XYZ file of C-alpha atoms in Angstrom:
435
model
C 85.238 85.643 119.397
C 87.285 83.516 121.354
C 87.280 82.148 124.893
C 88.194 84.192 127.238
C 91.812 85.106 128.276
C 91.902 84.298 131.468
C 93.822 86.771 134.101
C 95.584 86.036 138.119
C 95.933 89.648 139.844
C 99.076 89.829 141.856
C 99.342 93.375 144.203
C 96.653 95.464 143.871
C 98.505 98.761 144.922
C 98.497 102.071 142.189
C 99.097 99.729 139.505
C 97.029 96.429 139.706
C 94.329 98.340 140.583
C 95.027 100.667 137.933
C 94.534 97.213 135.550
C 91.394 96.461 136.980
C 89.872 99.736 136.162
C 91.020 99.606 132.519
C 89.997 96.501 131.703
C 86.334 97.221 133.179
C 86.401 100.480 131.139
C 87.659 99.511 128.422
C 86.466 95.789 127.940
C 84.482 96.217 124.781
C 86.982 97.647 122.918
C 89.865 95.151 124.830
C 87.622 92.356 122.772
C 87.772 93.884 119.469
C 91.772 94.753 119.656
C 92.691 91.440 121.170
C 90.119 88.730 119.091
C 88.523 88.174 122.335
C 87.646 88.762 126.201
C 89.963 89.275 128.569
C 88.262 88.946 132.384
C 90.448 88.700 135.598
C 89.369 85.620 137.596
C 91.329 85.845 140.508
C 93.712 88.000 142.464
C 96.690 88.256 145.316
C 97.959 90.406 147.961
C 98.645 90.982 151.191
C 95.306 92.842 152.890
C 92.246 91.119 151.679
C 90.041 94.008 153.751
C 91.844 97.288 152.460
C 89.308 99.392 151.102
C 90.537 100.095 147.112
C 87.375 101.733 145.735
C 86.554 98.591 144.095
C 85.160 95.581 145.195
C 87.527 92.722 145.575
C 84.671 90.198 145.943
C 83.909 89.939 142.300
C 87.352 88.429 141.536
C 88.354 84.698 143.443
C 91.200 85.169 145.969
C 94.278 83.447 146.585
C 95.782 84.229 150.123
C 99.367 82.889 148.483
C 100.084 84.403 145.188
C 102.640 82.215 144.620
C 100.574 79.138 143.610
C 97.763 81.686 141.653
C 99.833 80.017 138.489
C 98.721 76.875 138.939
C 94.655 77.591 139.572
C 92.593 75.523 136.220
C 90.532 79.156 135.901
C 93.883 81.228 135.155
C 95.346 81.305 131.812
C 97.799 84.316 132.637
C 99.336 85.589 136.077
C 100.329 89.618 136.032
C 102.772 90.062 138.770
C 102.720 93.322 140.079
C 104.136 93.417 143.691
C 107.830 94.367 142.640
C 111.739 92.790 144.555
C 113.803 91.036 142.555
C 113.676 87.979 144.880
C 111.036 86.008 147.095
C 107.235 85.912 146.635
C 107.488 88.165 143.439
C 110.271 85.376 141.964
C 108.378 82.551 143.333
C 105.120 83.139 141.322
C 106.716 83.654 138.423
C 109.044 80.496 138.248
C 106.041 78.821 139.763
C 103.617 79.919 136.598
C 106.296 78.771 133.592
C 106.201 75.085 135.386
C 102.599 74.979 135.427
C 102.910 76.384 131.693
C 101.300 79.850 132.064
C 102.303 83.039 130.205
C 103.598 86.080 132.516
C 103.193 89.888 132.537
C 105.125 91.806 134.719
C 105.915 95.828 135.730
C 109.200 94.204 137.796
C 112.174 96.064 136.833
C 114.453 94.467 139.342
C 112.948 90.938 138.442
C 113.731 91.077 134.960
C 117.524 92.816 135.747
C 118.903 90.573 138.241
C 116.931 87.229 136.822
C 115.745 88.028 133.110
C 117.494 85.593 131.125
C 116.421 82.257 133.504
C 113.335 83.124 133.183
C 113.338 83.362 129.706
C 114.695 80.345 129.210
C 111.684 78.970 131.498
C 109.455 80.486 129.004
C 110.875 79.711 126.068
C 111.246 75.749 127.474
C 107.337 75.809 128.423
C 106.169 77.637 124.733
C 104.735 80.744 126.775
C 104.867 85.008 127.255
C 107.129 86.877 129.192
C 106.551 90.090 129.154
C 107.372 93.424 130.935
C 106.756 96.740 128.402
C 105.570 97.822 131.903
C 109.206 97.299 133.449
C 110.629 100.089 131.361
C 109.360 103.934 131.354
C 105.669 102.976 132.364
C 102.867 104.027 129.839
C 105.685 103.969 126.416
C 105.801 101.614 124.233
C 110.023 101.377 124.473
C 110.334 98.006 124.523
C 107.718 97.282 122.204
C 109.352 100.002 119.983
C 112.978 98.250 120.613
C 111.934 94.572 119.670
C 109.187 95.313 116.581
C 109.759 99.158 115.253
C 113.226 98.837 114.677
C 113.636 95.498 114.847
C 115.796 95.644 111.247
C 118.246 98.395 112.480
C 121.590 97.823 114.526
C 121.455 99.737 117.646
C 124.424 102.446 117.626
C 123.310 103.385 121.318
C 119.836 103.678 123.631
C 120.365 105.794 126.807
C 117.221 108.555 128.107
C 115.788 109.338 131.214
C 114.661 106.630 133.268
C 113.444 107.949 136.583
C 110.937 110.378 137.009
C 111.273 110.709 140.932
C 115.196 111.806 139.986
C 113.889 114.110 136.698
C 111.041 115.667 138.292
C 113.978 116.997 141.265
C 116.070 118.077 138.733
C 113.453 120.176 137.367
C 112.520 121.424 140.280
C 115.883 122.624 141.281
C 116.129 123.819 137.904
C 112.835 125.853 138.095
C 113.174 127.332 141.904
C 116.203 127.551 142.607
C 116.277 125.586 145.752
C 118.680 122.352 146.746
C 118.367 118.804 146.200
C 117.093 118.238 149.979
C 114.392 121.162 150.168
C 113.046 119.526 147.054
C 113.456 115.578 147.335
C 111.216 116.459 150.809
C 108.365 118.367 148.667
C 108.577 115.154 146.467
C 107.989 112.368 149.419
C 105.682 114.910 150.265
C 103.790 115.189 147.255
C 104.182 110.953 146.321
C 106.551 111.269 144.091
C 108.910 110.105 146.141
C 109.502 107.085 148.344
C 109.881 107.213 152.303
C 113.246 105.277 151.263
C 114.497 107.023 148.235
C 117.244 105.167 147.906
C 116.453 103.775 145.042
C 115.745 106.285 143.512
C 118.113 108.913 144.079
C 121.393 106.595 143.596
C 119.925 105.924 140.351
C 119.862 101.788 140.670
C 115.717 102.459 139.536
C 117.191 103.580 136.287
C 120.012 101.014 135.738
C 117.677 98.250 136.226
C 115.509 99.711 133.668
C 118.949 100.531 131.187
C 119.841 96.644 132.163
C 116.254 95.768 130.262
C 117.280 98.223 127.453
C 120.489 97.432 126.943
C 119.302 93.555 126.466
C 116.951 93.948 123.800
C 118.632 96.740 121.477
C 121.954 94.752 121.536
C 121.093 90.840 121.710
C 123.055 90.667 125.294
C 122.126 88.713 128.144
C 120.102 91.109 130.454
C 123.106 91.739 132.971
C 122.281 93.902 135.967
C 125.872 93.695 137.932
C 128.236 95.081 135.202
C 125.742 98.758 135.188
C 127.917 101.652 136.675
C 125.295 103.450 138.505
C 125.825 107.053 140.665
C 122.423 108.723 141.914
C 121.879 113.084 141.731
C 122.118 113.085 145.883
C 125.221 115.636 145.479
C 124.053 117.638 142.657
C 123.792 121.528 143.683
C 121.593 124.561 143.467
C 124.358 126.162 142.264
C 125.619 123.188 139.843
C 122.180 123.635 137.619
C 122.773 127.472 137.525
C 126.575 126.706 136.733
C 124.675 124.163 134.126
C 122.476 126.929 132.582
C 125.172 129.756 132.362
C 126.978 127.674 129.951
C 123.639 126.187 127.999
C 123.563 122.831 129.674
C 120.199 121.388 131.626
C 121.627 118.803 133.809
C 119.771 115.037 133.969
C 120.468 111.645 135.308
C 120.850 109.763 132.204
C 121.142 106.089 131.399
C 123.520 105.194 128.430
C 124.626 101.823 126.868
C 126.330 100.943 123.785
C 128.486 98.197 122.667
C 131.942 98.534 121.782
C 134.794 96.434 119.670
C 137.371 95.704 121.406
C 141.304 95.592 120.883
C 141.301 91.789 120.218
C 137.960 92.125 118.051
C 135.815 91.361 121.542
C 132.376 92.936 121.666
C 131.657 94.900 124.455
C 128.974 96.125 127.072
C 129.229 99.597 128.354
C 126.224 100.810 130.509
C 126.081 103.641 132.847
C 123.544 106.175 134.801
C 125.382 109.009 135.212
C 123.795 112.932 135.825
C 124.988 114.529 132.664
C 125.056 117.880 131.420
C 122.830 118.087 128.869
C 122.800 120.847 125.861
C 120.033 122.491 125.329
C 119.589 121.753 121.547
C 119.478 118.233 122.648
C 115.753 116.444 122.854
C 115.938 115.138 126.038
C 117.325 118.519 127.795
C 113.705 120.123 127.843
C 112.092 116.628 129.080
C 111.008 117.726 132.813
C 108.929 116.931 135.990
C 108.352 113.355 135.988
C 108.149 112.304 132.624
C 110.838 109.963 130.575
C 112.334 109.596 127.749
C 114.328 106.744 125.935
C 116.411 107.928 123.079
C 117.579 105.087 120.440
C 119.904 105.561 117.741
C 119.808 102.773 114.725
C 121.990 102.852 111.077
C 119.061 103.062 108.890
C 116.067 104.308 111.475
C 118.338 107.749 112.796
C 117.097 108.859 115.664
C 114.038 108.309 117.544
C 112.371 110.100 121.007
C 110.488 107.711 122.853
C 108.739 110.183 125.654
C 105.778 109.755 127.641
C 104.731 108.826 132.062
C 106.776 107.114 133.157
C 105.224 105.832 135.957
C 101.396 105.953 137.776
C 98.560 103.960 137.826
C 96.877 105.010 133.833
C 100.234 104.939 131.789
C 101.942 101.379 134.359
C 98.178 99.662 133.743
C 98.373 100.470 129.632
C 101.319 98.412 129.535
C 100.434 95.941 131.594
C 96.950 95.463 129.367
C 98.899 95.969 126.495
C 100.769 92.796 126.902
C 98.254 90.886 127.476
C 96.567 91.908 124.252
C 99.188 90.331 122.492
C 99.312 87.149 124.564
C 96.164 86.960 123.498
C 96.522 87.542 119.808
C 98.717 83.988 120.224
C 102.027 86.572 120.405
C 104.687 84.612 122.091
C 108.030 85.423 121.053
C 111.566 85.089 122.487
C 111.606 87.607 125.557
C 114.589 89.411 124.996
C 113.354 89.986 121.148
C 115.978 87.298 120.449
C 116.190 83.474 121.568
C 117.942 82.981 124.947
C 120.608 80.576 123.285
C 121.266 83.217 120.816
C 122.025 86.157 123.554
C 125.740 87.376 123.219
C 127.092 87.035 126.750
C 129.547 90.295 125.984
C 131.856 91.559 128.799
C 131.513 95.020 130.456
C 133.397 97.363 128.791
C 136.454 99.358 130.139
C 134.934 103.490 130.603
C 138.857 104.772 131.068
C 139.505 105.440 127.261
C 136.186 106.507 126.603
C 136.638 110.279 125.347
C 134.238 113.391 126.047
C 133.899 116.589 128.308
C 133.208 116.908 131.198
C 131.825 119.628 134.583
C 134.225 119.390 137.876
C 132.702 120.625 140.602
C 135.473 121.129 143.297
C 134.609 122.748 147.037
C 138.206 123.482 148.254
C 139.449 125.965 151.009
C 139.537 129.685 150.401
C 143.545 130.931 150.405
C 145.814 131.244 147.703
C 147.111 128.282 145.467
C 144.176 126.631 146.181
C 143.714 126.967 142.106
C 147.282 126.545 141.386
C 147.048 122.812 143.091
C 143.898 121.496 140.909
C 145.346 123.035 137.458
C 148.908 121.559 138.274
C 147.384 118.512 139.015
C 144.865 118.748 135.753
C 147.932 119.408 133.658
C 149.978 116.600 134.889
C 146.944 114.411 134.112
C 146.874 115.660 130.683
C 143.377 117.474 131.688
C 143.048 120.079 129.257
C 140.633 123.106 131.157
C 137.748 124.856 128.907
C 136.420 127.249 131.260
C 136.871 127.508 135.094
C 135.127 129.577 137.318
C 135.747 130.429 141.303
C 132.857 131.450 143.439
C 133.902 133.258 146.625
C 132.723 132.527 149.826
C 131.766 134.231 153.240
C 134.725 134.126 155.555
C 135.940 131.222 155.447
C 133.773 129.256 154.623
C 135.173 126.859 151.388
C 134.225 128.014 148.134
C 133.223 126.678 145.229
C 135.804 125.991 141.821
C 133.790 124.933 139.276
C 135.012 124.025 135.475
C 134.214 122.340 132.023
C 137.277 120.238 130.341
C 138.129 119.989 127.007
C 136.977 116.697 125.221
C 139.776 113.682 126.175
C 140.139 110.191 127.764
C 137.989 109.948 131.077
C 141.364 108.293 132.579
C 142.616 111.577 132.517
C 140.268 113.110 134.663
C 140.515 109.653 137.199
C 144.352 110.619 137.241
C 144.010 113.591 137.552
C 141.280 113.123 140.917
C 143.813 110.886 141.907
C 146.592 112.808 142.280
C 144.327 115.222 144.352
C 143.102 112.770 146.112
C 144.053 113.115 149.932
C 144.914 117.468 149.488
C 143.805 119.626 152.517
C 142.401 122.019 149.940
C 139.482 120.222 149.518
C 136.306 120.260 151.668
C 134.754 117.095 149.677
C 135.349 114.696 147.471
C 135.367 116.665 143.785
C 131.386 116.157 141.595
C 132.095 114.549 138.300
C 129.683 114.785 135.618
C 130.168 114.035 131.839
C 128.695 115.899 129.242
C 125.670 115.125 126.146
C 126.618 116.615 123.199
C 124.178 118.044 120.713
C-alpha cells in the first residue's frame, strides 16, 4: 500500500471521539477501501486533561489548533469544533494556505463562508469536504454530487433537524405540549441547554443552504433563507392536524424558479408544515433526518437515517477521508466556484398552496365573522374551519385550512386582522405539503 494519509483532528467531543474509535476499530477495512492506511498523528482540544475514554497521549498535541495545518506530519485537517467564525474559520483558512485538505462537520461555517473556502481549496488544488455537515451519517451530499449528477433537480427538501423532529413526534405520540417535551429532550441530551439554533430553524437553514448549492449549482448563501421554528406549535395543533390527515414536521425546502424577466431565482425556506399521511416524510419520527430530491430523470429519491450522534457523523467524516486518500479532490460544491450561479432570492408571495392557520381569540360574538370577512376581502378561500371553546372567558382556538391559493393572499388577510382586539396572540400559519 501507499504511504498513510496523516490526519490532524481539531475537537475531541462526541464526534471527534467517534472518529478516533471508528478509525481504530475498522483500520484494516478502511485501509483496503482507501488504498492506504489512514492514521491520526495530531489532535487539539480545549482541555488536554479531560477524561475522554481513550488515550490522548498516543497522539501529538497542539494547544493552538489553528496551526494544525502547518505541521509537516499532517496531510488533512479534520475540523470538529463548530462555529461559523472564530478558531474554526481561522483553522480552515490556515489549512488551505498551507496546501492541506480539510474535512469538516461545521454546517454554520460552510453556510456562511463556503464560497470563500471553496475558492481557497480550488486555488490550492486540495479537497474541501463536508458530508458530515448535513444529515449526519446520511450520504446525501455524495448522493446529490455523484448519484444524481446527470439530473436536473427540481426540488430538494426534508427533515433536517433531529431535535425538532424528536420534539414534534413525541408531542404527536403523547399529546404533551412543546415546553414539556423540550425539557425532556434537554434532560435526555437530545437538545442543547440553549436550544435556539435548533427550535428556531437556524440549524436546518444552515443545512438547507448547503443542499441548495449542491442541488442547483448556486453559490451557497445562508442570508436569504427564510427560517421559522417550532416553538409556537401546540399539542392542539398536532391533534387538529391528525384529525385532518396530516402530521406536523419542520421542513426545509429549496427550489429554483424563473421570474418574468427570465432570471433564475432561488427559494429557500425552513418552516413547520402539515405533511400528508401518504407522503414519505410523514412517517419519519424521532431524531431521524430525511431528505427528498426530485430529479427530472431519476424521479423522487428519499435519503433517510440518523442525522446526528458520534457513530453516524464520524462515519461521514471518515468516508470523506477515504475519498481524499483515493485522490478525489473535486469541486467542493460539485461545480467550480467560478461557474456557480449567483441566483437572487425568490419572491414568496406568488407561491401557491394550501395552509393551516390557527387563531387564538377572545370568546365573544362576532369573532368568526371578523376573521372570515378578512379572509374574504383578501381573496382567501376557506376549505374547513373548526372552533374549540374554552373555559369561562379564556381565549379559544379557531383553526382553518385554506383552499389552494397564493401566499400573498394569506399575508394580506393577516394584515387586515393585525391589531384586532379579538386576537389574543399573532396567528400561526403552517403551509401544507401535499402527497
